[in-house]
Coordinates of C-alpha atoms and ligand atoms in Angstrom, one line a residue:
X22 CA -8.0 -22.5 0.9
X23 CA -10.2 -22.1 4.0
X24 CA -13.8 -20.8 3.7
X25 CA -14.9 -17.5 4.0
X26 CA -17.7 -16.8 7.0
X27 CA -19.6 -14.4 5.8
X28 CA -21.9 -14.5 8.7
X29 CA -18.9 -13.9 11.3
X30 CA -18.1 -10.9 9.0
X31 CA -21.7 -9.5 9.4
X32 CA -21.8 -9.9 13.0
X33 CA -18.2 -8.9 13.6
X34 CA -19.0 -5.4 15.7
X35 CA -15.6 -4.2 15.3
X36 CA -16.6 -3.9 11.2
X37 CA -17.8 -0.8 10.0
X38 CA -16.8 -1.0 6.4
X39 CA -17.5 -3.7 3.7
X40 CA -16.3 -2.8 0.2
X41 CA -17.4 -5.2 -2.6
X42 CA -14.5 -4.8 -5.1
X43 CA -13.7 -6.5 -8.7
X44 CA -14.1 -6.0 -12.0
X45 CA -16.9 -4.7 -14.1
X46 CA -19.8 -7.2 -14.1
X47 CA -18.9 -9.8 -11.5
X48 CA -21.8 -9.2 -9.1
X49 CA -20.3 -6.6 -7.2
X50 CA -23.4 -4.2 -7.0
X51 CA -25.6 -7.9 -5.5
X52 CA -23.0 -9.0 -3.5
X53 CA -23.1 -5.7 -1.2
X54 CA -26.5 -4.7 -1.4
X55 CA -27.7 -8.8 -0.3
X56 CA -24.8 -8.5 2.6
X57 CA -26.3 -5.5 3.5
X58 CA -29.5 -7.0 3.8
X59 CA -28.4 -10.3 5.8
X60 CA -26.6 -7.6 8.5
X61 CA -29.7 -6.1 8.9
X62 CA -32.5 -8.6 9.1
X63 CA -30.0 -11.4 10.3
X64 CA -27.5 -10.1 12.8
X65 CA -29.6 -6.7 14.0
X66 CA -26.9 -4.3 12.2
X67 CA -28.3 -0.8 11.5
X68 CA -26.5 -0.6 8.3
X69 CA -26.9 1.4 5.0
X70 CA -25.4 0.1 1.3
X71 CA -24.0 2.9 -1.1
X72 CA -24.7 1.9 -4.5
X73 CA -23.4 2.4 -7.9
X74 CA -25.1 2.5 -10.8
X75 CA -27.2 -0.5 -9.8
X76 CA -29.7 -2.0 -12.4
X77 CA -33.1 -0.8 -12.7
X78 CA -35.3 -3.6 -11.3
X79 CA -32.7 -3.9 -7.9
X80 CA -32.9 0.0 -7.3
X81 CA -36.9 -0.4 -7.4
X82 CA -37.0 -2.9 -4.8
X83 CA -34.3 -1.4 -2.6
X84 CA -36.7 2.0 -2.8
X85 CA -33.7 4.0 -4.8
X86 CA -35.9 5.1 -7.7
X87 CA -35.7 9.1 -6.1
X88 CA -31.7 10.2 -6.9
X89 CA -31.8 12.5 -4.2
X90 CA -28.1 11.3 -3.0
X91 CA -29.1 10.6 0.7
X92 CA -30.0 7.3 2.2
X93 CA -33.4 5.8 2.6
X94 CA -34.6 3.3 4.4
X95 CA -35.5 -0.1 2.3
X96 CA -39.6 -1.2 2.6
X97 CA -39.9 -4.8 3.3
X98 CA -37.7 -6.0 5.5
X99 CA -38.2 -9.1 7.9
X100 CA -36.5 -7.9 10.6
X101 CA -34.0 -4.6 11.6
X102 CA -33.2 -2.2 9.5
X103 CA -31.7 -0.9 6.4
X104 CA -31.0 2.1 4.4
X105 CA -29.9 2.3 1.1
X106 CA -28.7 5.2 -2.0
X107 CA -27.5 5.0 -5.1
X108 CA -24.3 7.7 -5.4
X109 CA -25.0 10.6 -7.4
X110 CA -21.1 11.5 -8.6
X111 CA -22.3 15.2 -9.7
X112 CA -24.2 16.3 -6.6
X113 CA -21.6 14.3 -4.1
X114 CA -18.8 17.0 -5.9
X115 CA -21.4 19.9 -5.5
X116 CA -21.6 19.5 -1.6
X117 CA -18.4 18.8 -1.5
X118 CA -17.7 22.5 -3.5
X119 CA -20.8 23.9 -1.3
X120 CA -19.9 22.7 1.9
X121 CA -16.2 24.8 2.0
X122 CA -17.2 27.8 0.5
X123 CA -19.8 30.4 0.7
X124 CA -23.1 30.7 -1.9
X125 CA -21.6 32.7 -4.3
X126 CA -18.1 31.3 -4.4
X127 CA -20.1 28.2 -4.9
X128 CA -22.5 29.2 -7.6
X129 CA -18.9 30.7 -9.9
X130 CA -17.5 27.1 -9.1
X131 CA -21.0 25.6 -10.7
X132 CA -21.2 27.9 -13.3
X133 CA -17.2 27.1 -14.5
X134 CA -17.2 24.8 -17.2
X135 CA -13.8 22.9 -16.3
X136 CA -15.8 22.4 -13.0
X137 CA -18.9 20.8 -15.1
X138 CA -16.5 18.3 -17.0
X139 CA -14.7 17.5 -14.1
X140 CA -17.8 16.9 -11.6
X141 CA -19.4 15.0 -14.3
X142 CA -17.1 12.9 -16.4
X143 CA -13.8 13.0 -15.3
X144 CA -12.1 9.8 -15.2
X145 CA -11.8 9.1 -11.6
X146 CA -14.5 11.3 -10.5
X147 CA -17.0 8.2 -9.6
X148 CA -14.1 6.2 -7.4
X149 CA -13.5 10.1 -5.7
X150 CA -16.7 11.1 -5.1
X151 CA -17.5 7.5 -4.0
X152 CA -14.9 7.8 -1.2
X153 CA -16.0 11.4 -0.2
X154 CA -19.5 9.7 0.3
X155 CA -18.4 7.2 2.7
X156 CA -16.6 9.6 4.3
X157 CA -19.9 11.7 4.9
X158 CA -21.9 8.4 5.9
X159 CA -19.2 7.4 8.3
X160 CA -18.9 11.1 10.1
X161 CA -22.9 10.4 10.4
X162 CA -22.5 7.7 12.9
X163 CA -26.0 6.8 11.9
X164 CA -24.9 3.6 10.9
X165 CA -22.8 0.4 13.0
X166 CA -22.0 -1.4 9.1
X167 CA -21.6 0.6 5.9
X168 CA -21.6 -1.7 2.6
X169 CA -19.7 -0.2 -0.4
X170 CA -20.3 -1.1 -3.7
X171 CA -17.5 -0.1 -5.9
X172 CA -17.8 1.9 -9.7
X173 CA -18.0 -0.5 -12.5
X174 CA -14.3 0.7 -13.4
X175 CA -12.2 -1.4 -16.4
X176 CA -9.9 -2.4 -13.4
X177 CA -10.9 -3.0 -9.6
X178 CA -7.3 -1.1 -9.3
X179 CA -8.9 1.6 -10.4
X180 CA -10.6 2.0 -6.9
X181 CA -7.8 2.8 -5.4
X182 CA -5.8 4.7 -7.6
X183 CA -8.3 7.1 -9.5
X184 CA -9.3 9.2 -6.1
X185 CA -5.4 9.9 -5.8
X186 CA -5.3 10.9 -9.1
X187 CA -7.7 13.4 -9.5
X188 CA -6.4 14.6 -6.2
X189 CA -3.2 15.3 -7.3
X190 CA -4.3 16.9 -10.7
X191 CA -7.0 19.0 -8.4
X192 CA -4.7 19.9 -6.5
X193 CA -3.4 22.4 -9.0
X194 CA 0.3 21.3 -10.0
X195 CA -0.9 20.5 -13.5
X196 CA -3.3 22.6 -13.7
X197 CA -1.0 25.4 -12.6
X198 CA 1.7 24.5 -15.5
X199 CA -1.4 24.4 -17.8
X200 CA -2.8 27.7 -17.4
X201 CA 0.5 29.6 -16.7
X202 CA 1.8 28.2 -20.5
X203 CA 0.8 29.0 -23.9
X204 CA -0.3 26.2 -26.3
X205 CA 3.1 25.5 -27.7
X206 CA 5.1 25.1 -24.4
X207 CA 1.7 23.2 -23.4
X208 CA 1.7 20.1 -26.0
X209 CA 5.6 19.7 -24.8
X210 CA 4.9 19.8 -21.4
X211 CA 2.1 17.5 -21.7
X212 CA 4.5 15.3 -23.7
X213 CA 6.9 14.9 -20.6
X214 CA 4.1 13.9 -18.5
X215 CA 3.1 10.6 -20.5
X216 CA -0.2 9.1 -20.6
X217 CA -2.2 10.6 -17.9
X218 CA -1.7 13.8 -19.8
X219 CA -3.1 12.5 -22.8
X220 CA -5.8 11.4 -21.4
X221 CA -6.4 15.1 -19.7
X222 CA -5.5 16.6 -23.0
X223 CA -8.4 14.4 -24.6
X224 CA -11.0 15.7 -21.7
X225 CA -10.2 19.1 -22.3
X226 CA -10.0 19.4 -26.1
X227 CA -13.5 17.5 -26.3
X228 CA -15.1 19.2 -23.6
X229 CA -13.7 22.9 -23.4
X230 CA -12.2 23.7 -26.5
X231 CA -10.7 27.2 -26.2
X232 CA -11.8 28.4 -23.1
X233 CA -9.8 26.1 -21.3
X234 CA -7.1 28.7 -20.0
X235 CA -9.0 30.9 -18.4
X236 CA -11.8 28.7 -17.0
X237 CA -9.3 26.6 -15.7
X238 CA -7.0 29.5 -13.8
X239 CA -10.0 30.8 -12.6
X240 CA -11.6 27.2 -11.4
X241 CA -7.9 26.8 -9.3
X242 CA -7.8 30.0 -7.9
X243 CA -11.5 29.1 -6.5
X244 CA -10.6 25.5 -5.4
X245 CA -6.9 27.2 -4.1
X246 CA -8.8 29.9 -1.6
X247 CA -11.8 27.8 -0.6
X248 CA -10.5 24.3 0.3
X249 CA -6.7 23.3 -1.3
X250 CA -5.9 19.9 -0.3
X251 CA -8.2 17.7 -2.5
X252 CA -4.6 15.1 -2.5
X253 CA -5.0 15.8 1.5
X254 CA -7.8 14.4 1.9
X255 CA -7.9 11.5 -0.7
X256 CA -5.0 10.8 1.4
X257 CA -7.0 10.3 4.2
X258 CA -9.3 8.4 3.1
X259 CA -7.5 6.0 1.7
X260 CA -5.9 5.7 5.1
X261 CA -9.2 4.9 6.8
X262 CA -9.6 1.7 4.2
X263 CA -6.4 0.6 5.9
X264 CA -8.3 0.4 9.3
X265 CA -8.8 -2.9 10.3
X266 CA -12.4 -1.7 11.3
X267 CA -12.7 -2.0 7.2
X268 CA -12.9 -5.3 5.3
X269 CA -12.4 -5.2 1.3
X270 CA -14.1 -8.2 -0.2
X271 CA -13.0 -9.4 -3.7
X272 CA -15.3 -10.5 -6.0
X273 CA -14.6 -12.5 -9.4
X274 CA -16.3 -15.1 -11.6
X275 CA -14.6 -17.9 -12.8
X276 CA -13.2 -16.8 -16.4
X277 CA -9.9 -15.8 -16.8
X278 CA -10.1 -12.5 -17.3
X279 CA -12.1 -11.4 -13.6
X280 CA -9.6 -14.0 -11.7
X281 CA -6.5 -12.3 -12.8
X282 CA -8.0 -8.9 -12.3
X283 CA -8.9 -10.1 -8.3
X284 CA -5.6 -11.5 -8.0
X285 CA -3.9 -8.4 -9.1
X286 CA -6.4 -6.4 -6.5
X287 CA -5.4 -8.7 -4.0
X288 CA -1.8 -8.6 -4.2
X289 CA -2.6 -4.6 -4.1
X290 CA -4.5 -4.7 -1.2
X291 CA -1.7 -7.1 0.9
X292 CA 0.9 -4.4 -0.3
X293 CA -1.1 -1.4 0.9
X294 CA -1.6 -2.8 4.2
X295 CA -5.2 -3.1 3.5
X296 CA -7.5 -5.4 5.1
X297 CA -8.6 -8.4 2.4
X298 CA -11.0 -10.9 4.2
X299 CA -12.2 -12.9 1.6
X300 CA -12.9 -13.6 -2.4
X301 CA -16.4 -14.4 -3.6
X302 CA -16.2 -16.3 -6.6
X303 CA -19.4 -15.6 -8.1
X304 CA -21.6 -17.4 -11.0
X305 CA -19.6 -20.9 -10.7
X306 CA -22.1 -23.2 -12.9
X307 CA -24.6 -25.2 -10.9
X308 CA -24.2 -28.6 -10.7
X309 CA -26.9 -30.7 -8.7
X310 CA -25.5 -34.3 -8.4
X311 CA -21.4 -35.1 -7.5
X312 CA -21.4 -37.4 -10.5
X313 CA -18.3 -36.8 -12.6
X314 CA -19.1 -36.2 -16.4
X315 CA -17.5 -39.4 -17.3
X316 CA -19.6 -41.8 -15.3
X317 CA -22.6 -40.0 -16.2
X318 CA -21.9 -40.2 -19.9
X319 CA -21.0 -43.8 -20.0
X320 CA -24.4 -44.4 -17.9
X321 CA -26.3 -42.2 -20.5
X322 CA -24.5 -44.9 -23.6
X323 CA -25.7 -47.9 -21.9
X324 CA -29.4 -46.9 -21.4
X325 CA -29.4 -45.6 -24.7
X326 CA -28.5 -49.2 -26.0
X327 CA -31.8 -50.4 -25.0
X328 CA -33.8 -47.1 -25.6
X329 CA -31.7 -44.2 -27.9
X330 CA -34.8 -41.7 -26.3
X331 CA -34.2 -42.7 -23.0
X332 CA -34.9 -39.6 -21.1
X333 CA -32.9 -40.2 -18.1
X334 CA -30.1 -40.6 -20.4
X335 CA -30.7 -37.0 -21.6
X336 CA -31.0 -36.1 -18.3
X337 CA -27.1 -37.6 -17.7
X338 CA -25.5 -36.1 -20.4
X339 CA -27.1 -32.6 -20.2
X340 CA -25.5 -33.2 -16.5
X341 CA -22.5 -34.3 -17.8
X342 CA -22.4 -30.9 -19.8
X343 CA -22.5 -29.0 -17.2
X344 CA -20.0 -30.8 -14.8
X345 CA -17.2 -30.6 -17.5
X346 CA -18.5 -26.7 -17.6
X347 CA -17.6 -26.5 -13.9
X348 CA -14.5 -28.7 -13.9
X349 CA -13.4 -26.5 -16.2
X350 CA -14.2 -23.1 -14.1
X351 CA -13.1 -24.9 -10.8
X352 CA -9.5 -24.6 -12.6
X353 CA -9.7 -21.1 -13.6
X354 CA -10.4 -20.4 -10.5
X355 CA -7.6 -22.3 -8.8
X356 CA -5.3 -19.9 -10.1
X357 CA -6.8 -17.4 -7.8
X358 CA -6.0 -20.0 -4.7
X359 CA -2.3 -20.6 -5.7
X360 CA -2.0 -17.0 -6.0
X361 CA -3.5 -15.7 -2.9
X362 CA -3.1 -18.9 -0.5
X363 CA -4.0 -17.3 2.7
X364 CA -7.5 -15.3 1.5
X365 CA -10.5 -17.6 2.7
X366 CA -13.1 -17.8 -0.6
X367 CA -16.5 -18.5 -1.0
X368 CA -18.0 -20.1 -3.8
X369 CA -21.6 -19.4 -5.2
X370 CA -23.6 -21.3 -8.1
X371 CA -25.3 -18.8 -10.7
X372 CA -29.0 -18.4 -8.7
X373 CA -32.0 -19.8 -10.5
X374 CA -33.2 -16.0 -11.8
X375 CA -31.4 -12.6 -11.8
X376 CA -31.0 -11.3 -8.6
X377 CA -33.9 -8.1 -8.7
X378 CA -35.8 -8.1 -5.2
X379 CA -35.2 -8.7 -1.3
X380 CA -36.2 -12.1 -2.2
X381 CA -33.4 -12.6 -4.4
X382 CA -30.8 -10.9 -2.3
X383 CA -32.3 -13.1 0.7
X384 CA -31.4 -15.8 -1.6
X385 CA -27.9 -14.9 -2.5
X386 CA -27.0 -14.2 0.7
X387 CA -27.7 -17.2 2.8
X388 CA -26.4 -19.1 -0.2
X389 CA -22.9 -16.8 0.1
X390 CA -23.2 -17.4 3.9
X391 CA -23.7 -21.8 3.4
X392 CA -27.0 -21.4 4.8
X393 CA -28.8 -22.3 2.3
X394 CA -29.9 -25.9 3.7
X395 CA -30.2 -25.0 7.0
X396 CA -32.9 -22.1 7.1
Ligands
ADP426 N1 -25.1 -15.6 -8.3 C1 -25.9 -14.9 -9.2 N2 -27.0 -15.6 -9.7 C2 -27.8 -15.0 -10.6 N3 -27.6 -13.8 -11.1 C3 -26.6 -13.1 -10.6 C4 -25.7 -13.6 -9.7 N4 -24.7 -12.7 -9.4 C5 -25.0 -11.6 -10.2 N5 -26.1 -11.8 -10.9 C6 -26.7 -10.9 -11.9 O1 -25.7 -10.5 -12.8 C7 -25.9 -9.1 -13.2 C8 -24.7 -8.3 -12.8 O2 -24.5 -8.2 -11.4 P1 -24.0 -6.9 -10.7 O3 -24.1 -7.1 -9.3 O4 -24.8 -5.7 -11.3 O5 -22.5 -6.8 -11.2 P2 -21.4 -5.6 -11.0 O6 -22.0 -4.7 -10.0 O7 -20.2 -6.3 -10.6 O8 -21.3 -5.0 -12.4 C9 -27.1 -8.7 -12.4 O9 -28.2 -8.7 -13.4 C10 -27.3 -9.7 -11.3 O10 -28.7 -9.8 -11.0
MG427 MG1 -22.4 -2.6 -10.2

């Protein structure tokens, strides 16, 4: 395994796209906003980070609190400059809707409600919209380094797949069997097509009950005559995230469960031609001495001869603890290396506090870029 350079990512002018991927709770949401930050203050990129869902106290300090869907910039900084948003999945899928069709045709779209439960809790609707937003913030130009958090999705695959999937069921074919049958030939048809039906069937029996039919022909025929081609142009976005001006990051902590999520991505990534440049294996227990467990252990015994309170010998075996914690993560997360030889990682203790202000993002950052003792 070879090390990851964060820093020659960050400075790399040729990059215009950083995507933090992984799965849910890994540190995706830090990882991109405190890259974001270190390209600004530390290499003199104008760069913006889209966020999703981030947690209260890190919106505050990145000046997100007003959901108004655009970038703004972030108060604070030593040095260059920053803009940040959180995405707004609802009002991304409303410009979208506005922006190829007139007023009215736009205000029957809003008003349809199969276009409500779509725009606002369709499965797949976050990782869409998430793309059509970096699509708008890269037509911009406003910005030399974009920084992508991804939607905390059960599977990191999930980014890939979901905008393609709600293309091809916007895209009418389904939709088009749907309202053209009546219920009966509906539940068989629905049958044939397997899970993903069921999962439509259960979004539209919660959500619209019996106006489905018509709400739904009439929500096609005003996608179909204003802008057709939602598959189109998922299509073509997920072809510009095979650019090699676009660099997908990985990110995993070391329990089982996030390593063979990342390794899946991974192998995903390398079969879509995509460009992988690195895992972040995030959260590793801090350890503060090299002293393996055993030697500190039988130290801690014979102090504790002479003194059973010794403190020092508390002191060794609460660091033995910990060592035997991260032996034990260091092999969890060696599956990720035999795996995935060739994808440089970097590795990244759990920080002193939760990571809520610039400070804290300055923090994780120079320790993600191994500059940690040399600032
Ligand atoms: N290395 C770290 N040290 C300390 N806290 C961390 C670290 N990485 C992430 N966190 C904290 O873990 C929580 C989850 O991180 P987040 O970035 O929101 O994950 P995700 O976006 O993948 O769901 C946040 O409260 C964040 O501050
Ligand atoms: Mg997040």
């Amino acid at each position: 395994m070879s090390d990851l350079d964060l820093d020659a990512l960050l400075s790399d002018e040729g990059k215009h796209v950083i995507a933090c991927c992984g799965s849910g709770g890994v540190g995706k949401t830090t990882t991109a906003a405190a890259l974001a930050l270190r390209a600004a203050e530390r290499h003199g990129r104008r760069t913006v980070v889209l966020t999703i869902d981030p947690a209260h106290r890190l919106a505050q300090s990145l000046g997100m609190e007003a959901l108004d869907n655009t970038p703004r910039p972030v108060k604070g900084l030593e040095d260059g400059s920053l803009d940040a948003m959180m995405l707004d999945m609802k009002r991304t899928f409303d410009d979208v809707v506005a922006s190829h069709t007139t007023k009215d045709r736009a205000a029957e779209i809003f008003a349809n409600p199969f276009y409500q439960a779509v725009s606002s809790t369709f499965s797949g609707t976050q990782e869409y919209m998430a793309m059509e937003k970096l699509g708008q913030l890269q037509a911009s130009g406003r910005w030399d380094l974009i920084v992508l958090d991804t939607p905390p999705s059960r599977s990191a695959l999930d980014f890939l797949d979901a905008p393609a999937r709600l293309a091809r069921f916007l895209d009418g074919r389904i939709i088009r069997l749907l309202s053209a049958s009546t219920p009966g030939s509906r539940r068989s048809m629905l049958s044939l097509m397997g899970a993903s039906a069921a999962v439509f069937t259960r979004v539209f029996n919660k959500i619209l009950g019996g106006h489905l039919l018509t709400d739904v022909a009439e929500f096609t025929a005003s996608l179909e005559d204003t802008f057709g081609g939602f598959r189109k142009r998922a299509e073509a976005t997920f072809r510009a995230l095979q650019d090699d001006q676009t660099s997908f990051l990985v990110v995993a902590t070391p329990e089982p469960a996030a390593i063979n999520e990342a390794v899946y991505f991974s192998r995903r990534l390398t079969e879509e031609r995509m460009p992988l440049d690195g895992m972040i294996l995030n959260r590793l227990t801090p350890v503060r001495a090299s002293l393996p467990a055993e030697r500190a252990l039988g130290a801690a015994a014979a102090l504790e001869e002479d003194d059973p309170e010794n403190p020092v010998a508390a002191a060794l075996r609460t660091h033995a603890d910990l060592a035997r914690r991260r032996t034990a993560e260091q092999r969890v997360a060696a599956r990720y290396g035999a795996a995935c030889p060739n994808i440089p990682q970097v590795w990244l203790p759990t920080l002193g506090s939760e990571v809520v202000d610039l400070e804290g993002l300055r923090s994780f950052g120079a320790t993600a870029s191994g500059a940690a003792n040399t600032r």
